[in-house]
Short mmCIF file of C-alpha atoms in Angstrom, two decimals:
data_model
loop_
_atom_site.label_atom_id
_atom_site.label_comp_id
_atom_site.label_asym_id
_atom_site.label_seq_id
_atom_site.Cartn_x
_atom_site.Cartn_y
_atom_site.Cartn_z
CA MET A 1 -28.25 4.10 -21.62
CA ASN A 2 -29.52 1.56 -20.60
CA ALA A 3 -28.52 -2.53 -22.24
CA TYR A 4 -30.71 -3.92 -24.25
CA GLN A 5 -31.62 -6.64 -22.42
CA ARG A 6 -32.28 -10.03 -24.05
CA GLN A 7 -35.48 -11.21 -25.16
CA GLN A 8 -36.71 -15.13 -25.70
CA GLY A 9 -35.75 -16.40 -28.95
CA ASP A 10 -33.26 -13.84 -29.80
CA PHE A 11 -29.79 -14.72 -30.98
CA GLU A 12 -26.62 -13.09 -29.14
CA ILE A 13 -23.08 -13.65 -30.47
CA ARG A 14 -20.91 -11.23 -29.30
CA ILE A 15 -16.53 -10.65 -29.76
CA LEU A 16 -14.34 -11.07 -27.26
CA PRO A 17 -11.10 -9.06 -26.37
CA ASP A 18 -9.12 -11.41 -27.80
CA GLY A 19 -10.40 -11.80 -31.40
CA ARG A 20 -12.96 -14.49 -30.01
CA LEU A 21 -17.24 -15.21 -31.36
CA VAL A 22 -18.84 -16.93 -29.21
CA MET A 23 -21.96 -17.50 -29.01
CA LEU A 24 -24.86 -17.36 -25.61
CA ALA A 25 -26.99 -20.21 -25.79
CA PRO A 26 -27.43 -21.02 -28.80
CA ASP A 27 -30.02 -23.35 -30.34
CA GLU A 28 -29.91 -25.29 -32.75
CA ALA A 29 -30.49 -23.41 -35.90
CA LEU A 30 -26.87 -21.02 -34.38
CA ILE A 31 -25.04 -23.01 -33.92
CA ALA A 32 -25.59 -24.74 -37.46
CA MET A 33 -24.64 -21.33 -38.50
CA ALA A 34 -21.72 -21.17 -37.32
CA GLU A 35 -20.95 -24.15 -38.33
CA GLN A 36 -21.20 -23.04 -42.04
CA ILE A 37 -19.20 -20.86 -41.60
CA GLN A 38 -16.99 -22.35 -40.49
CA ASN A 39 -16.84 -24.31 -43.29
CA GLN A 40 -16.64 -21.43 -45.23
CA THR A 41 -13.58 -20.18 -43.91
CA PRO A 42 -9.87 -20.54 -43.75
CA GLN A 43 -8.75 -22.39 -40.61
CA SER A 44 -5.52 -21.02 -39.57
CA ASP A 45 -4.86 -21.92 -35.81
CA ASN A 46 -6.94 -23.92 -33.64
CA ASN A 47 -7.79 -21.37 -31.36
CA SER A 48 -10.26 -19.84 -33.90
CA LYS A 49 -11.92 -23.10 -34.22
CA GLN A 50 -15.77 -22.17 -32.92
CA GLU A 51 -15.97 -25.68 -31.31
CA ASN A 52 -14.25 -24.53 -28.87
CA ASN A 53 -16.90 -20.88 -28.74
CA ASP A 54 -19.71 -21.56 -27.92
CA VAL A 55 -21.40 -22.64 -24.53
CA SER A 56 -24.63 -24.17 -24.16
CA LYS A 57 -26.00 -23.14 -21.18
CA GLN A 58 -23.90 -20.93 -17.97
CA HIS A 59 -27.08 -20.82 -15.39
CA MET B 1 -33.41 -46.65 -17.38
CA ASN B 2 -34.44 -49.26 -14.79
CA PRO B 3 -37.02 -51.58 -15.15
CA LYS B 4 -37.56 -51.52 -11.13
CA PHE B 5 -36.89 -47.73 -11.38
CA TYR B 6 -38.99 -47.05 -14.12
CA LEU B 7 -41.83 -49.34 -12.84
CA GLN B 8 -41.54 -46.90 -9.37
CA ILE B 9 -42.24 -43.61 -10.59
CA PRO B 10 -46.16 -43.48 -10.70
CA GLU B 11 -45.49 -44.12 -6.23
CA ARG B 12 -42.62 -41.64 -6.31
CA LEU B 13 -44.82 -38.67 -8.97
CA GLU B 14 -47.48 -39.37 -6.71
CA VAL B 15 -45.21 -37.81 -3.58
CA LEU B 16 -43.93 -35.04 -5.73
CA LYS B 17 -47.55 -34.21 -6.02
CA GLN B 18 -48.38 -34.38 -2.77
CA ASN B 19 -45.77 -31.89 -1.69
CA LEU B 20 -46.65 -29.15 -4.50
CA GLN B 21 -49.75 -28.47 -2.90
CA SER B 22 -47.66 -26.62 -0.44
CA CYS B 23 -44.27 -27.02 -2.35
CA ARG B 24 -41.36 -27.43 -0.05
CA LEU B 25 -39.09 -29.43 -3.27
CA CYS B 26 -35.83 -27.39 -2.80
CA PRO B 27 -34.49 -24.50 0.06
CA ARG B 28 -36.73 -21.78 -1.00
CA ASN B 29 -39.76 -23.32 1.03
CA CYS B 30 -42.58 -21.37 -0.91
CA GLY B 31 -45.67 -23.52 0.55
CA VAL B 32 -47.25 -22.16 -2.41
CA ASN B 33 -49.64 -24.55 -4.15
CA ARG B 34 -48.28 -25.87 -7.13
CA LEU B 35 -51.16 -27.83 -8.27
CA ALA B 36 -54.48 -25.12 -8.27
CA GLY B 37 -52.10 -22.65 -10.52
CA GLN B 38 -49.54 -20.83 -7.60
CA THR B 39 -46.61 -20.15 -8.06
CA GLY B 40 -43.48 -19.58 -6.06
CA TYR B 41 -40.21 -18.19 -6.72
CA CYS B 42 -38.99 -20.29 -9.54
CA GLY B 43 -42.69 -19.36 -11.26
CA VAL B 44 -43.94 -22.49 -12.45
CA ASP B 45 -47.38 -24.69 -11.61
CA ASP B 46 -47.16 -28.05 -12.10
CA GLN B 47 -46.26 -28.09 -16.33
CA LEU B 48 -43.08 -28.07 -17.92
CA TYR B 49 -42.51 -25.43 -19.92
CA CYS B 50 -39.94 -26.91 -22.75
CA PHE B 51 -38.95 -24.35 -24.45
CA ARG B 52 -35.39 -25.97 -26.51
CA GLU B 53 -34.38 -29.29 -26.87
CA MET B 54 -30.87 -29.49 -29.77
CA LEU B 55 -29.33 -32.29 -30.91
CA TYR B 56 -25.50 -30.74 -29.21
CA CYS B 57 -22.05 -32.32 -28.81
CA GLY B 58 -20.96 -29.64 -26.26
CA GLU B 59 -21.01 -31.42 -23.93
CA GLU B 60 -18.75 -33.11 -22.09
CA LYS B 61 -16.94 -35.79 -24.11
CA GLU B 62 -19.14 -38.44 -22.26
CA LEU B 63 -22.46 -37.30 -22.89
CA CYS B 64 -22.48 -36.88 -26.29
CA PRO B 65 -23.90 -36.43 -28.02
CA SER B 66 -26.63 -35.15 -26.02
CA HIS B 67 -30.70 -33.91 -26.67
CA GLN B 68 -30.24 -31.75 -24.68
CA VAL B 69 -34.46 -30.06 -23.45
CA TYR B 70 -34.29 -27.44 -21.85
CA PHE B 71 -37.09 -26.39 -18.84
CA ALA B 72 -38.17 -22.68 -18.01
CA GLY B 73 -38.46 -21.95 -14.09
CA CYS B 74 -35.65 -21.75 -11.61
CA ASN B 75 -34.76 -21.80 -8.18
CA MET B 76 -31.27 -19.42 -8.53
CA ARG B 77 -30.91 -15.74 -10.55
CA CYS B 78 -27.96 -16.19 -11.79
CA GLU B 79 -27.03 -13.04 -13.15
CA TYR B 80 -24.73 -14.46 -16.04
CA CYS B 81 -27.04 -16.86 -16.09
CA SER B 82 -27.69 -17.26 -20.31
CA VAL B 83 -31.11 -18.49 -20.59
CA ALA B 84 -32.92 -15.95 -18.25
CA GLU B 85 -34.55 -14.43 -20.40
CA TRP B 86 -36.69 -18.16 -20.05
CA ASN B 87 -37.25 -17.89 -16.33
CA GLN B 88 -38.45 -15.04 -16.27
CA ASN B 89 -42.03 -15.48 -16.83
CA PRO B 90 -41.86 -19.17 -17.33
CA LEU B 91 -45.93 -19.69 -18.14
CA GLU B 92 -46.34 -17.77 -20.82
CA ILE B 93 -43.74 -20.02 -23.13
CA ASN B 94 -45.67 -21.50 -25.12
CA GLY B 95 -43.22 -25.39 -25.51
CA MET B 96 -44.37 -28.10 -26.41
CA ASN B 97 -46.69 -30.52 -24.76
CA MET B 98 -45.49 -33.74 -23.54
CA ALA B 99 -46.09 -35.71 -26.01
CA GLN B 100 -44.25 -33.85 -28.64
CA ILE B 101 -41.04 -33.79 -26.35
CA ALA B 102 -41.64 -37.28 -26.10
CA ASP B 103 -41.85 -37.22 -29.94
CA LYS B 104 -38.76 -35.50 -29.63
CA ILE B 105 -37.13 -37.85 -27.23
CA HIS B 106 -37.38 -41.09 -30.31
CA ARG B 107 -36.86 -39.44 -32.91
CA ARG B 108 -33.17 -37.63 -31.33
CA ALA B 109 -32.55 -41.56 -29.50
CA GLU B 110 -32.53 -42.31 -34.05
CA LEU B 111 -30.71 -39.39 -34.86
CA GLY B 112 -27.83 -40.84 -31.82
CA ALA B 113 -28.37 -39.13 -28.96
CA VAL B 114 -26.26 -41.40 -26.27
CA THR B 115 -28.01 -39.35 -23.50
CA LEU B 116 -31.15 -36.84 -22.87
CA ASN B 117 -30.01 -34.63 -21.19
CA LEU B 118 -32.98 -32.54 -18.51
CA LEU B 119 -31.77 -29.03 -17.63
CA GLY B 120 -33.34 -26.06 -17.28
CA GLY B 121 -33.82 -23.73 -16.58
CA GLU B 122 -33.30 -26.19 -13.34
CA PRO B 123 -35.34 -29.79 -13.38
CA ALA B 124 -35.33 -30.36 -9.50
CA VAL B 125 -38.70 -27.16 -9.86
CA ASN B 126 -39.69 -29.51 -12.32
CA ALA B 127 -39.42 -32.88 -10.85
CA ALA B 128 -43.16 -33.69 -11.55
CA GLY B 129 -43.65 -32.94 -14.87
CA ILE B 130 -39.83 -34.82 -15.32
CA LEU B 131 -40.97 -37.76 -14.10
CA GLU B 132 -44.06 -37.90 -16.18
CA LEU B 133 -42.19 -37.42 -19.11
CA LEU B 134 -40.33 -40.13 -18.24
CA TRP B 135 -43.31 -42.83 -17.34
CA LYS B 136 -44.16 -41.58 -21.17
CA ALA B 137 -41.53 -41.92 -23.10
CA ARG B 138 -39.43 -44.37 -21.16
CA PRO B 139 -36.50 -42.88 -22.71
CA ALA B 140 -33.14 -45.96 -24.14
CA ASN B 141 -30.50 -43.06 -23.42
CA ARG B 142 -29.02 -42.64 -20.05
CA LEU B 143 -30.08 -40.31 -18.60
CA VAL B 144 -28.45 -37.15 -17.01
CA TRP B 145 -29.47 -34.34 -14.11
CA ASN B 146 -27.88 -31.23 -15.36
CA SER B 147 -28.73 -29.46 -12.05
CA ASN B 148 -27.90 -26.57 -9.77
CA MET B 149 -28.27 -28.91 -7.11
CA TYR B 150 -30.09 -26.27 -4.58
CA TYR B 151 -32.59 -28.66 -3.76
CA ASN B 152 -34.47 -30.74 -1.30
CA PRO B 153 -33.83 -34.54 -0.71
CA ILE B 154 -37.25 -34.47 -1.35
CA VAL B 155 -36.02 -34.12 -5.09
CA ASP B 156 -33.02 -36.68 -4.21
CA GLN B 157 -35.39 -39.79 -2.98
CA ALA B 158 -37.75 -38.68 -6.98
CA ILE B 159 -34.69 -39.13 -9.41
CA ARG B 160 -32.60 -41.99 -7.19
CA GLY B 161 -31.79 -44.86 -9.83
CA LEU B 162 -33.50 -43.34 -12.87
CA VAL B 163 -31.32 -41.36 -13.53
CA ASP B 164 -27.83 -42.61 -14.57
CA VAL B 165 -25.42 -39.48 -14.18
CA VAL B 166 -26.23 -36.30 -12.19
CA LEU B 167 -24.87 -33.25 -14.25
CA ALA B 168 -23.63 -30.89 -10.98
CA ASP B 169 -23.31 -27.75 -11.27
CA LEU B 170 -20.60 -26.64 -8.54
CA LYS B 171 -21.49 -22.31 -8.86
CA PHE B 172 -19.96 -20.31 -6.36
CA GLY B 173 -17.38 -21.97 -2.74
CA CYS B 174 -19.13 -19.45 -0.22
CA ARG B 175 -22.40 -17.35 1.37
CA GLU B 176 -21.02 -13.96 0.23
CA CYS B 177 -20.77 -15.28 -3.29
CA ALA B 178 -23.95 -17.09 -3.51
CA ALA B 179 -26.46 -14.07 -2.22
CA ARG B 180 -24.83 -11.46 -3.94
CA ILE B 181 -25.12 -12.79 -7.37
CA ALA B 182 -27.17 -15.94 -7.23
CA ASP B 183 -29.53 -14.98 -4.57
CA ALA B 184 -29.72 -17.90 -2.53
CA ALA B 185 -27.10 -17.96 0.93
CA ASP B 186 -27.16 -20.67 1.62
CA TYR B 187 -26.14 -22.67 -1.71
CA CYS B 188 -23.02 -24.23 -0.23
CA GLU B 189 -24.23 -25.92 2.13
CA VAL B 190 -26.81 -27.26 0.13
CA VAL B 191 -25.79 -27.94 -2.55
CA THR B 192 -22.56 -29.85 -0.71
CA ASP B 193 -25.30 -31.90 1.36
CA THR B 194 -27.15 -32.63 -2.78
CA ILE B 195 -24.02 -33.18 -4.75
CA ALA B 196 -22.99 -36.17 -1.93
CA GLN B 197 -25.90 -37.36 -2.15
CA ALA B 198 -26.73 -38.43 -5.63
CA ALA B 199 -22.45 -39.91 -5.51
CA ALA B 200 -24.10 -42.30 -2.96
CA TRP B 201 -26.32 -43.75 -6.17
CA SER B 202 -24.91 -42.27 -9.55
CA ASP B 203 -21.97 -40.84 -11.61
CA VAL B 204 -21.47 -37.72 -9.90
CA ILE B 205 -19.64 -34.82 -12.83
CA VAL B 206 -19.06 -31.85 -10.83
CA ARG B 207 -18.97 -28.90 -13.45
CA HIS B 208 -17.57 -26.51 -12.30
CA ARG B 209 -17.99 -22.39 -14.46
CA VAL B 210 -14.28 -20.67 -13.45
CA LEU B 211 -15.48 -17.01 -12.55
CA PRO B 212 -13.02 -14.90 -12.80
CA ASP B 213 -11.39 -13.64 -9.75
CA HIS B 214 -13.38 -15.73 -7.81
CA PHE B 215 -10.29 -18.02 -7.24
CA GLU B 216 -10.26 -17.74 -3.16
CA CYS B 217 -13.30 -17.44 -2.63
CA CYS B 218 -15.27 -19.57 -5.05
CA THR B 219 -12.71 -22.55 -6.26
CA ARG B 220 -10.77 -23.16 -4.02
CA PRO B 221 -13.25 -23.71 -1.08
CA GLY B 222 -15.06 -25.60 -4.06
CA LEU B 223 -12.79 -27.56 -5.00
CA GLU B 224 -11.42 -28.72 -2.03
CA GLN B 225 -15.33 -29.40 -0.53
CA ILE B 226 -15.23 -32.06 -3.72
CA ALA B 227 -11.96 -34.03 -2.99
CA LYS B 228 -13.29 -34.84 0.85
CA LEU B 229 -15.69 -37.04 -1.59
CA GLY B 230 -12.76 -38.04 -3.57
CA GLN B 231 -12.44 -40.43 -6.69
CA ARG B 232 -16.06 -40.94 -7.08
CA VAL B 233 -17.22 -38.12 -8.81
CA LYS B 234 -15.66 -36.03 -11.65
CA VAL B 235 -14.72 -32.91 -12.34
CA SER B 236 -15.40 -30.87 -14.71
CA LEU B 237 -13.19 -27.58 -15.20
CA TRP B 238 -14.85 -25.47 -17.38
CA PHE B 239 -13.32 -20.78 -18.57
CA ASP B 240 -15.39 -20.25 -20.64
CA TYR B 241 -17.47 -17.41 -18.53
CA ILE B 242 -19.27 -15.13 -20.35
CA PRO B 243 -20.70 -11.58 -18.41
CA PRO B 244 -23.41 -10.91 -18.28
CA ILE B 245 -24.00 -6.26 -19.73
CA PRO B 246 -24.26 -4.99 -17.78
CA ALA B 247 -23.03 -6.66 -14.93
CA LYS B 248 -23.43 -5.44 -11.44
CA GLU B 249 -22.89 -8.28 -9.20
CA THR B 250 -20.57 -11.27 -11.37
CA PRO B 251 -17.87 -10.51 -12.79
CA ALA B 252 -17.60 -8.44 -15.75
CA GLY B 253 -14.55 -9.90 -17.55
CA TYR B 254 -13.71 -13.05 -18.68
CA VAL B 255 -10.95 -16.29 -16.87
CA GLY B 256 -6.93 -14.69 -17.59
CA ALA B 257 -4.10 -18.20 -18.69
CA GLU B 258 -3.10 -17.10 -15.37
CA GLN B 259 -6.43 -17.47 -13.70
CA HIS B 260 -6.95 -20.64 -15.90
CA GLN B 261 -3.17 -22.49 -15.22
CA LYS B 262 -3.78 -21.64 -11.61
CA THR B 263 -7.41 -23.80 -11.71
CA ILE B 264 -5.63 -26.43 -12.79
CA GLN B 265 -2.83 -27.05 -11.36
CA TRP B 266 -4.77 -26.93 -7.28
CA ALA B 267 -7.97 -28.99 -9.12
CA GLN B 268 -4.38 -31.48 -9.93
CA ARG B 269 -3.06 -31.40 -6.68
CA LEU B 270 -6.00 -31.83 -5.01
CA GLN B 271 -6.64 -35.31 -6.86
CA LEU B 272 -9.32 -34.26 -8.43
CA ARG B 273 -10.63 -36.91 -11.41
CA ILE B 274 -10.84 -33.87 -14.01
CA ILE B 275 -13.12 -34.78 -16.69
CA GLN B 276 -12.94 -33.29 -20.29
#
């Protein structure tokens, strides 16, 4: 099976092996969404904070 | 932006446009006539194709909040690029026109953007369009040239003094990895020169995104090169590599704690000026 190739405008969110949630090259809408989720989720430690988990661009 | 250099934009733009008739902005030296609509390796003609702009707080702290403006078209083919889908057919992007981008630049500055971050794709292949944009918009915030640094000296001459911070990606430390992962065998030689050139006139932040299991071949030699520039350049280390699916030539895993620690220790040993 061929892997899906991301298209323009797609969002990609990935759950890493260590449990972190990351976004690939998020745009403003996706970042706002992540902030909203973070605000609604009880934080037990710093490792789960979204601020460590987004990637503006990896090129 | 320094008014003296701002007033030099029309003259510099003219030089760039002449170059675009047989494009040699970057080491690909395609020689195509971009003014006539031809495209070379980077896939862009003489127009700007902005595919995204946003206010962002995830860059180096001293650059935030940052107004990120993304231009399509790139002269490298990093397999792990997270915006590759925007660089495949830049001419098909129906983005904002120059007046709209200029308007956004002012609006984002009003919202608190302390920097205008020009990225892509690769800003160097869009240098002419970017200069035209700067002439029209005359941004008040600090300008960041967020680049792979894989370009010819003509680009350095065009941006010299206009840009406040050169945010230089240091991707690889050896010829083999640069060729295999990004189709740019001469990357290391070129980038060593362009970073040194930029450090002569600009604040430079070298950003190295650590690749899993590439310490000996990339991180170590790359950082050693940067150390030769001394305290003039700042270094920003990123450990957030995310592999593409599938990963062919590029690592398929993530950076582990051991490599993370080893990299920091090596950077400290080299007495690099590390920033967050």
